[in-house]
Coordinates of C-alpha atoms in Angstrom, one line a residue:
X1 CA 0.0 0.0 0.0
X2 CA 1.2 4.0 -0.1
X3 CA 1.0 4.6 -3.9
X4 CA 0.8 8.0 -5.1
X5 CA 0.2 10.4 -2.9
X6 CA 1.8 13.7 -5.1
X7 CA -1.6 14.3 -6.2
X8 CA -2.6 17.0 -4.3
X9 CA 0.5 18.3 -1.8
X10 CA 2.2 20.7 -4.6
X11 CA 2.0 24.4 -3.7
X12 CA 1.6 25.8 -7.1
X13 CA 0.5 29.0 -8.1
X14 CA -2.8 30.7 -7.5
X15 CA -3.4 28.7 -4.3
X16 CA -2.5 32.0 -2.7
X17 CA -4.9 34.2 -4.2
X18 CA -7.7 31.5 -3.1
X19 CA -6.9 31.8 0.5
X20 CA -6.8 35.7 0.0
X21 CA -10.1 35.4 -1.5
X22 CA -11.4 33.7 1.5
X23 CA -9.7 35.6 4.2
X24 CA -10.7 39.3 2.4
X25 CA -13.8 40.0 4.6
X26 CA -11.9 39.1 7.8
X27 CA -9.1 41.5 6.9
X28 CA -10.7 44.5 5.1
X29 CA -9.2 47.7 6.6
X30 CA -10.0 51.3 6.0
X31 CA -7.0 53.7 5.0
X32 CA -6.4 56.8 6.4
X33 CA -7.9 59.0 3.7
X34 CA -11.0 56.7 3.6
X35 CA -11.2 57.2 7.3
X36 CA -10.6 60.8 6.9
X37 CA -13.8 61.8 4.9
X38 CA -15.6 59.1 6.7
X39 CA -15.3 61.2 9.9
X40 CA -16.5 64.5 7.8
X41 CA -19.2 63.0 6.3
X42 CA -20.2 61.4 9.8
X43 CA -19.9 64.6 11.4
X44 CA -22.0 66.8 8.1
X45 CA -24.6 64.2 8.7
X46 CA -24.7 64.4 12.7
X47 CA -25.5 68.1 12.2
X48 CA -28.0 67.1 9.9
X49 CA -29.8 64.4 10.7
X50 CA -31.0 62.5 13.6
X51 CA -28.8 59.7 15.3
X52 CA -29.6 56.8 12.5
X53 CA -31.7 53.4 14.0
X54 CA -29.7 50.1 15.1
X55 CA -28.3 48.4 11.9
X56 CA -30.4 45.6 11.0
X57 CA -29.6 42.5 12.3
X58 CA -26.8 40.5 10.3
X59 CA -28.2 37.5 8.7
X60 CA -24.8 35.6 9.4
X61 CA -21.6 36.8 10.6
X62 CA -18.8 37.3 8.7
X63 CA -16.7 35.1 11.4
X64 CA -18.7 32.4 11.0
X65 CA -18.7 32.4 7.1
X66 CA -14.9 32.8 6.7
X67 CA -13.9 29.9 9.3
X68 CA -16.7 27.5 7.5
X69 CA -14.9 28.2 4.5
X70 CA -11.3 28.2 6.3
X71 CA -12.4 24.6 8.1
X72 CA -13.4 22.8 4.6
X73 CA -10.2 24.2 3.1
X74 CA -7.9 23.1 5.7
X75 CA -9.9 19.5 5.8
X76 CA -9.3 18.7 2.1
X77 CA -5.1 19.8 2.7
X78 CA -5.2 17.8 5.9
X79 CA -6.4 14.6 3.6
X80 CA -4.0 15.3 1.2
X81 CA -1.1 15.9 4.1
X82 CA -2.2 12.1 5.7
X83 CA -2.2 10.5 2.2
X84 CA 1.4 12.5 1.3
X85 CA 2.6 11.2 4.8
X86 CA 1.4 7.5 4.1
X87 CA 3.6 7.5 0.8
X88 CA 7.3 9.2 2.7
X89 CA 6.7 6.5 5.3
X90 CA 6.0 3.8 2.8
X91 CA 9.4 5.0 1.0
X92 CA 11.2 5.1 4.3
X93 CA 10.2 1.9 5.1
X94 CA 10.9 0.6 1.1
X95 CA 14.8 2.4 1.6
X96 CA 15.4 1.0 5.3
X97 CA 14.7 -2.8 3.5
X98 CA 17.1 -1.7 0.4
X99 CA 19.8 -1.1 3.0
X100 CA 19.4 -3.7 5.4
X101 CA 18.5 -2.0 8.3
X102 CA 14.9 -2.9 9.5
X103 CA 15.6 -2.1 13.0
X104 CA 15.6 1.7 12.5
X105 CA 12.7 3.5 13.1
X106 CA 13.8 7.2 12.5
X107 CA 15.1 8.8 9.6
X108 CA 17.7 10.6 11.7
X109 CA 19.5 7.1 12.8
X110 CA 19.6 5.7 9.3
X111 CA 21.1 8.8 7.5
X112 CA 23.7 9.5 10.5
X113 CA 26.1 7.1 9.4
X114 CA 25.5 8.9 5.7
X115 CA 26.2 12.0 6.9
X116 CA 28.9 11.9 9.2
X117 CA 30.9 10.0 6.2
X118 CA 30.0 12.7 4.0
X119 CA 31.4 15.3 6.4
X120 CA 34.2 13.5 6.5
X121 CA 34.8 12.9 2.4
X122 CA 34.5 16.5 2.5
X123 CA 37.1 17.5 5.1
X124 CA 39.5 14.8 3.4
X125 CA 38.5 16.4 0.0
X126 CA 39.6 19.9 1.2
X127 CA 42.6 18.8 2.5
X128 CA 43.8 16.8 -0.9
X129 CA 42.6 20.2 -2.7
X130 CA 44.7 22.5 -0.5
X131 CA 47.7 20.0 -0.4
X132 CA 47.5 19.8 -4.5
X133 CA 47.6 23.8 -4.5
X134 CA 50.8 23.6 -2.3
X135 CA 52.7 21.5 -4.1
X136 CA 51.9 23.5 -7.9
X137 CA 52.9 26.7 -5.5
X138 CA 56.2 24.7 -4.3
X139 CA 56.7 23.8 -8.1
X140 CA 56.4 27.2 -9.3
X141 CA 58.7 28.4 -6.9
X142 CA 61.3 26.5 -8.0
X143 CA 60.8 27.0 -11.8
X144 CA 61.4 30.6 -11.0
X145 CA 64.5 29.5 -9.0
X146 CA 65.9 27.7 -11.6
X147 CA 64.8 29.9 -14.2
X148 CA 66.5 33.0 -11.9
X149 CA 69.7 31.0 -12.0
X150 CA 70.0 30.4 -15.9
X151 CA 70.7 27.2 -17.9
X152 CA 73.4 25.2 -16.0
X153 CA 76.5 25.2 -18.2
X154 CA 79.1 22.5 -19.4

């Protein structure tokens, strides 16, 4: 079991602009110059006018409308998370055969031994690199030596 679970865990584009779409009414803000002639039409109007009635009741709160639609969102990725999950353990479990270690249950304690060797081949690399650069410095010092001291004579 664990087949293909790539389906639906990509982030691609536009995903973004969904959940912007259904976070808008939540996050609307006024900016200062809207606020601005807000507060001198509200005060033109107190003069005016009487004090307006209570707003009519809201049929549904915003809230309510933006977590419904926040919950079923976050309930199709959590399915798609569980069946991406099922398909890394199935290939952790495939790879831990493959090397002969069925005993290990974490990722960490089967790619230690990977990694410290790798830190290693790198440190050894380094060295063999900065060794090979001394010795083509130690050879072109003595070219220029010799080539200081002229052709050696009969």
């Amino acid at each position: 079991g664990g087949g293909g679970g790539g389906g639906g865990g990509g982030g691609g584009g536009g995903e973004g602009d969904e959940d912007d779409e259904l976070l808008a009414p939540a996050m609307r803000t006024m900016s200062d110059s809207d606020a601005d002639e807000e507060e001198e039409g509200a005060a033109a109007a107190a003069a005016s006018e009487p004090p307006p009635a209570a707003p009519p009741p809201v049929d549904e709160d915003v809230f309510v409308t933006v977590l419904g639609e926040f919950y079923n969102w976050a309930a199709e990725r959590k399915e798609s998370f569980e069946s991406d999950l099922g398909a890394a353990e199935a290939a952790f479990s495939a790879l831990r055969l493959f090397l002969g270690e069925e005993a290990l249950t974490e990722p960490e304690q089967l790619f230690e031994p990977l990694h410290k060797f790798l830190v290693r081949f790198d440190a050894v690399a380094k060295e063999v690199e900065d060794a090979a650069r001394e010795s083509a410095r130690q050879e072109a010092r003595q070219a220029r030596r010799q080539a200081k001291q002229g052709p050696k004579g009969p």
